[in-house]
PDB file of C-alpha atoms in Angstrom:
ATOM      1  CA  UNK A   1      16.598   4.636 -17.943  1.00 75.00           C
ATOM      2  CA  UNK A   2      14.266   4.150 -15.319  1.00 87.00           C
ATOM      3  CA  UNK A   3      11.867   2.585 -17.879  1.00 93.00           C
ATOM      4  CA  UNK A   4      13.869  -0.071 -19.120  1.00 95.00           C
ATOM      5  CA  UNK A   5      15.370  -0.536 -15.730  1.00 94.00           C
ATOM      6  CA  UNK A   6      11.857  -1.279 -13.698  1.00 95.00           C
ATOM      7  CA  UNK A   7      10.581  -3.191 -16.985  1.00 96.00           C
ATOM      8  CA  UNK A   8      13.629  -5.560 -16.772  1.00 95.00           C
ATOM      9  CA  UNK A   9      13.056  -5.944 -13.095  1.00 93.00           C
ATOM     10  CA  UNK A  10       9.582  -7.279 -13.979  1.00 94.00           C
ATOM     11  CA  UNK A  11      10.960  -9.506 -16.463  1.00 94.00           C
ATOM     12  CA  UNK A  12       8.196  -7.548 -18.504  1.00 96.00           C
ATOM     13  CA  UNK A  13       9.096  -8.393 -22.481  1.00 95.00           C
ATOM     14  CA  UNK A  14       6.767  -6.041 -23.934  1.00 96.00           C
ATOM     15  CA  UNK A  15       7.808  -2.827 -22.062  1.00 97.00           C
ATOM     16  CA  UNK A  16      11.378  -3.731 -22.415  1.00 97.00           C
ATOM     17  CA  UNK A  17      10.741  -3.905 -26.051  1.00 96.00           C
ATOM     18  CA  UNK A  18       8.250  -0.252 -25.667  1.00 97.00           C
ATOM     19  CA  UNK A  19      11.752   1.029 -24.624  1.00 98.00           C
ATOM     20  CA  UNK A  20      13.686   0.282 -28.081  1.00 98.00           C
ATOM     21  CA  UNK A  21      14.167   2.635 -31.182  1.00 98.00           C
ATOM     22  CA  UNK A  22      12.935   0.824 -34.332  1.00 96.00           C
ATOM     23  CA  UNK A  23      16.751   1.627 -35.450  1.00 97.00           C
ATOM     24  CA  UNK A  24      18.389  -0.111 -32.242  1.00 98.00           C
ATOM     25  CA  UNK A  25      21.697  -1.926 -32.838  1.00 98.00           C
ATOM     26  CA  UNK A  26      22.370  -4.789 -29.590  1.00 98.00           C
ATOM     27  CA  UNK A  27      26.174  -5.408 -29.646  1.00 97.00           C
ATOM     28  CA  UNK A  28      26.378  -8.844 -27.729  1.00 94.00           C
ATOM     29  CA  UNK A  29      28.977  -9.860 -25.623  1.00 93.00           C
ATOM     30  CA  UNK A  30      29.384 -13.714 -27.134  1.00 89.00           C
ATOM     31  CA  UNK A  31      29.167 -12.190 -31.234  1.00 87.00           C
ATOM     32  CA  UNK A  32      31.166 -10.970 -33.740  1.00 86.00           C
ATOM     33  CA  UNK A  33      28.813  -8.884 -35.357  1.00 93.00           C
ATOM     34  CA  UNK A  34      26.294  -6.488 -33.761  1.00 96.00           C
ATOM     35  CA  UNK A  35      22.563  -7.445 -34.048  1.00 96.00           C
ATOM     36  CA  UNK A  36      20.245  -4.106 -36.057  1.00 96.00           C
ATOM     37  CA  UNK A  37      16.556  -3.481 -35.547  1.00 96.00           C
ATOM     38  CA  UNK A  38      14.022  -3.627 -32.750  1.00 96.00           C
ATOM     39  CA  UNK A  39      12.469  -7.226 -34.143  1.00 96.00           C
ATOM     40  CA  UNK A  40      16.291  -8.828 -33.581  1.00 96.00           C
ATOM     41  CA  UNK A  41      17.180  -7.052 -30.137  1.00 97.00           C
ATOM     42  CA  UNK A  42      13.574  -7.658 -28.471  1.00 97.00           C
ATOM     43  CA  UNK A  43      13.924 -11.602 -29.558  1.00 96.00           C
ATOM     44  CA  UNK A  44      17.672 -11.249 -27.975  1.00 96.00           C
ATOM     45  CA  UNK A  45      16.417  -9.813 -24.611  1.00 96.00           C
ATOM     46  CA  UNK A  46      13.209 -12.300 -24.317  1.00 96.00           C
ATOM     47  CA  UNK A  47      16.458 -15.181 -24.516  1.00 95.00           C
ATOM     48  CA  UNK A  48      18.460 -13.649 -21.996  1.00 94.00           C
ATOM     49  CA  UNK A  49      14.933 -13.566 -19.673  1.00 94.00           C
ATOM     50  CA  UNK A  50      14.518 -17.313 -20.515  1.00 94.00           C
ATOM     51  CA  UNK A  51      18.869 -17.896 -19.315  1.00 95.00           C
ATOM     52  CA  UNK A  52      19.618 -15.645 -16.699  1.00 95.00           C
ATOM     53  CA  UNK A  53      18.535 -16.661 -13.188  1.00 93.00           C
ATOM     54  CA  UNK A  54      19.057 -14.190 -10.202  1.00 93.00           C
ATOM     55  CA  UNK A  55      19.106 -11.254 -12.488  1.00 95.00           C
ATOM     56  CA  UNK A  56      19.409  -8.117 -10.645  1.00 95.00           C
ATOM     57  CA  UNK A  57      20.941  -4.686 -11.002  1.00 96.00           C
ATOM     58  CA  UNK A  58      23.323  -3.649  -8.985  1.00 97.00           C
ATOM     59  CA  UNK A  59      24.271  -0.356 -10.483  1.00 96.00           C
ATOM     60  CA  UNK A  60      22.901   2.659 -12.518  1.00 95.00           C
ATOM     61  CA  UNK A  61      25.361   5.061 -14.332  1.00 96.00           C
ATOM     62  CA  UNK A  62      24.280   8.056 -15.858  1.00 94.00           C
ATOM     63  CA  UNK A  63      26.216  10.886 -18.006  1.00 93.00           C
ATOM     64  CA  UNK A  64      24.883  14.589 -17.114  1.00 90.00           C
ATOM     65  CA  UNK A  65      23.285  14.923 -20.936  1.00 88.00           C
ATOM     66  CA  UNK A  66      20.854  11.990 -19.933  1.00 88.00           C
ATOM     67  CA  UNK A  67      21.955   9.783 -23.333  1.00 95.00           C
ATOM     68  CA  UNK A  68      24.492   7.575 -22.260  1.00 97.00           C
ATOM     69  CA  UNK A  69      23.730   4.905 -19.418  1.00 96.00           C
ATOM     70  CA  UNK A  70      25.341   2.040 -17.701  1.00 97.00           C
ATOM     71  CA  UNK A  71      23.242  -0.482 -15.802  1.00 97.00           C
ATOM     72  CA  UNK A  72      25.692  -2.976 -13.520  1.00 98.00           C
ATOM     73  CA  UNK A  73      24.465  -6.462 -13.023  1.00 98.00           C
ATOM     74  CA  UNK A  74      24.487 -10.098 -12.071  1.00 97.00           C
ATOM     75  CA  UNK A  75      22.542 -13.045 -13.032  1.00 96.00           C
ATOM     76  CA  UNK A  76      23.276 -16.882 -13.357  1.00 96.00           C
ATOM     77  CA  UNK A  77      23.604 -19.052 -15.643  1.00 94.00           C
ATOM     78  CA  UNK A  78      23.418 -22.761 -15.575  1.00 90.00           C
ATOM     79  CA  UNK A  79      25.138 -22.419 -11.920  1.00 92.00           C
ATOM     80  CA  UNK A  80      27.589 -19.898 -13.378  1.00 93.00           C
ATOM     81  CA  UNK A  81      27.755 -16.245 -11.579  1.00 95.00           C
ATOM     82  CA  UNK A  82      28.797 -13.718 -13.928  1.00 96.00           C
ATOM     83  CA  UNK A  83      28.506  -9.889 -13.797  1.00 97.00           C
ATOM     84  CA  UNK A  84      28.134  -7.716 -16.755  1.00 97.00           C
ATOM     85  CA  UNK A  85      27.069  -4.125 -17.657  1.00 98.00           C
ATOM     86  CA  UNK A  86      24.221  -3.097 -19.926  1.00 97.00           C
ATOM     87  CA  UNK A  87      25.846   0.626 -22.003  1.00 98.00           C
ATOM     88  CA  UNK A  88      22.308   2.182 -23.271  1.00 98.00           C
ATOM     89  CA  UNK A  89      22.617   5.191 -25.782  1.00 98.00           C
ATOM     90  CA  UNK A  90      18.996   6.779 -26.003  1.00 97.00           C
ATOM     91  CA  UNK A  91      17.957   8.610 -28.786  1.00 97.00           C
ATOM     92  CA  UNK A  92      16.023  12.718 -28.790  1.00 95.00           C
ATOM     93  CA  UNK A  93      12.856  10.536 -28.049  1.00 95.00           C
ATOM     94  CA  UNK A  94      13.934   8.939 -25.511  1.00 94.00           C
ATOM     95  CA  UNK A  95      14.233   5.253 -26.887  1.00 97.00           C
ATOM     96  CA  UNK A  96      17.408   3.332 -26.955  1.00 98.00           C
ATOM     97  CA  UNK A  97      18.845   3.190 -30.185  1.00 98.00           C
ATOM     98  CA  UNK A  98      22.462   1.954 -28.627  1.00 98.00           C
ATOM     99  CA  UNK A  99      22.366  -1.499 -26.651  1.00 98.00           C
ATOM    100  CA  UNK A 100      25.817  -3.069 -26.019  1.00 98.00           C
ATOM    101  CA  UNK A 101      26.449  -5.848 -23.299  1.00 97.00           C
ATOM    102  CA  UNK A 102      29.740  -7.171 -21.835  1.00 97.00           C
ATOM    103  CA  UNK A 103      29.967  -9.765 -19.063  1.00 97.00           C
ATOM    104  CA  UNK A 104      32.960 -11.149 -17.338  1.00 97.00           C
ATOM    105  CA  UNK A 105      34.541 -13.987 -16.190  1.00 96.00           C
ATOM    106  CA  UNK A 106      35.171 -15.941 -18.909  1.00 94.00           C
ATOM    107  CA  UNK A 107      33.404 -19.237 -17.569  1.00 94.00           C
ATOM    108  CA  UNK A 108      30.602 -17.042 -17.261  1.00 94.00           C
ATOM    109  CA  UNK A 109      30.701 -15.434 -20.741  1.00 94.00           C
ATOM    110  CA  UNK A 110      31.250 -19.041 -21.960  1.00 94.00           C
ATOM    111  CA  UNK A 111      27.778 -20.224 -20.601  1.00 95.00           C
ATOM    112  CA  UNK A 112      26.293 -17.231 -21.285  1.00 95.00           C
ATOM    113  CA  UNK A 113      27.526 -17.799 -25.065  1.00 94.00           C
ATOM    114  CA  UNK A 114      25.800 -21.997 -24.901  1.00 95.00           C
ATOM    115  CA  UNK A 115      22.523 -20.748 -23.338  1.00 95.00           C
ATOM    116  CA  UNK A 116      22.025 -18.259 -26.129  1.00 94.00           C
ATOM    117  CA  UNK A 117      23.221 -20.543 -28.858  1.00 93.00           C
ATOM    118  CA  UNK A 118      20.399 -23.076 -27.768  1.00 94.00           C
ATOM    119  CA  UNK A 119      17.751 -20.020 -27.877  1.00 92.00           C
ATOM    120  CA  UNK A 120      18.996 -18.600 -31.221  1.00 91.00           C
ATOM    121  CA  UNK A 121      16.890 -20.755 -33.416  1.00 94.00           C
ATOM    122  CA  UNK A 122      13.845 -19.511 -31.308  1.00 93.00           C
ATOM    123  CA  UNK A 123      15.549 -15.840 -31.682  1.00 93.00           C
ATOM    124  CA  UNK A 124      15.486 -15.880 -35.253  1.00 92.00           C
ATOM    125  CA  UNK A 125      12.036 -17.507 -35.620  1.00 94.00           C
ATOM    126  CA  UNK A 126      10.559 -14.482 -33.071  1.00 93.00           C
ATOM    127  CA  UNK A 127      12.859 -11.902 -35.112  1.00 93.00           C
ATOM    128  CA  UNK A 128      11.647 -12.918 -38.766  1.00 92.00           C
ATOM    129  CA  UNK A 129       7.511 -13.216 -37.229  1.00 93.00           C
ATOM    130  CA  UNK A 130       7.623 -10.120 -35.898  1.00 90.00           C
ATOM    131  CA  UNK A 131       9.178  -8.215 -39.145  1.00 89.00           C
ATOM    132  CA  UNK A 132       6.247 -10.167 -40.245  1.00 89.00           C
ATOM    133  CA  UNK A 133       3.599  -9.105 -38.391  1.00 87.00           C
ATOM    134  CA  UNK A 134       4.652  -5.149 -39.205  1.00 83.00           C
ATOM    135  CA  UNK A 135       4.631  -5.690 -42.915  1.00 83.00           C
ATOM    136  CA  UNK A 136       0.920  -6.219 -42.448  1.00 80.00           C
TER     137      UNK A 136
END
């Protein structure tokens, strides 16, 4: 996980994406339904670089098999603080193929969930080019 990790830290899109299974499902903390496919979840994450301010980790959990992971963190967003914990599943190659997020407290979940909705238009238009581009 120290891949993903040190590419979030760099606020590095394209090697946060490098680190995703074509098959990934993101399971967001503000949806209903989870979010399938690498085009969807890299869109997701390049929103939640453009909300959160003061990202950081504070935390890395791993299980002894090396597939499950749990990355603590903070971040703020419009002046909220919230804290919330990426759970990573990686596949036999190494990519994540599980990506679900939860954040708490509420008030921060509930900016969280009005930042996003202004970036989802921009989400989906990312999403849909990139399937795009790979059809090619």
């Amino acid at each position: 996980m120290q891949r993903f990790r040190a590419a979030v830290e760099a606020r590095d899109a394209a090697a946060m994406e490098a680190c995703l299974a074509d098959d990934v499902v993101f399971t967001s903390p503000v949806a209903f339904r989870p979010y399938p496919g690498k085009p969807i979840t890299a869109a997701i994450l390049r929103g939640v670089l453009r909300v959160f301010e003061d990202f950081r980790y504070l935390r890395e959990i791993n299980d002894a098999g090396g597939h499950d992971h749990a990355l603590l963190f903070e971040a703020t967003i419009a002046g909220k603080r919230l804290t919330g914990c990426d759970f990573l599943h990686v596949n036999a190659d190494g990519l994540i193929d599980d990506f679900m997020v939860m954040v708490r407290p509420l008030s921060g979940a509930t900016a969280l969930a009005a930042a996003m909705a202004e970036q989802f238009e921009r989400i989906q238009r990312e999403a849909v080019e990139a399937v795009a581009r790979e059809a090619r």
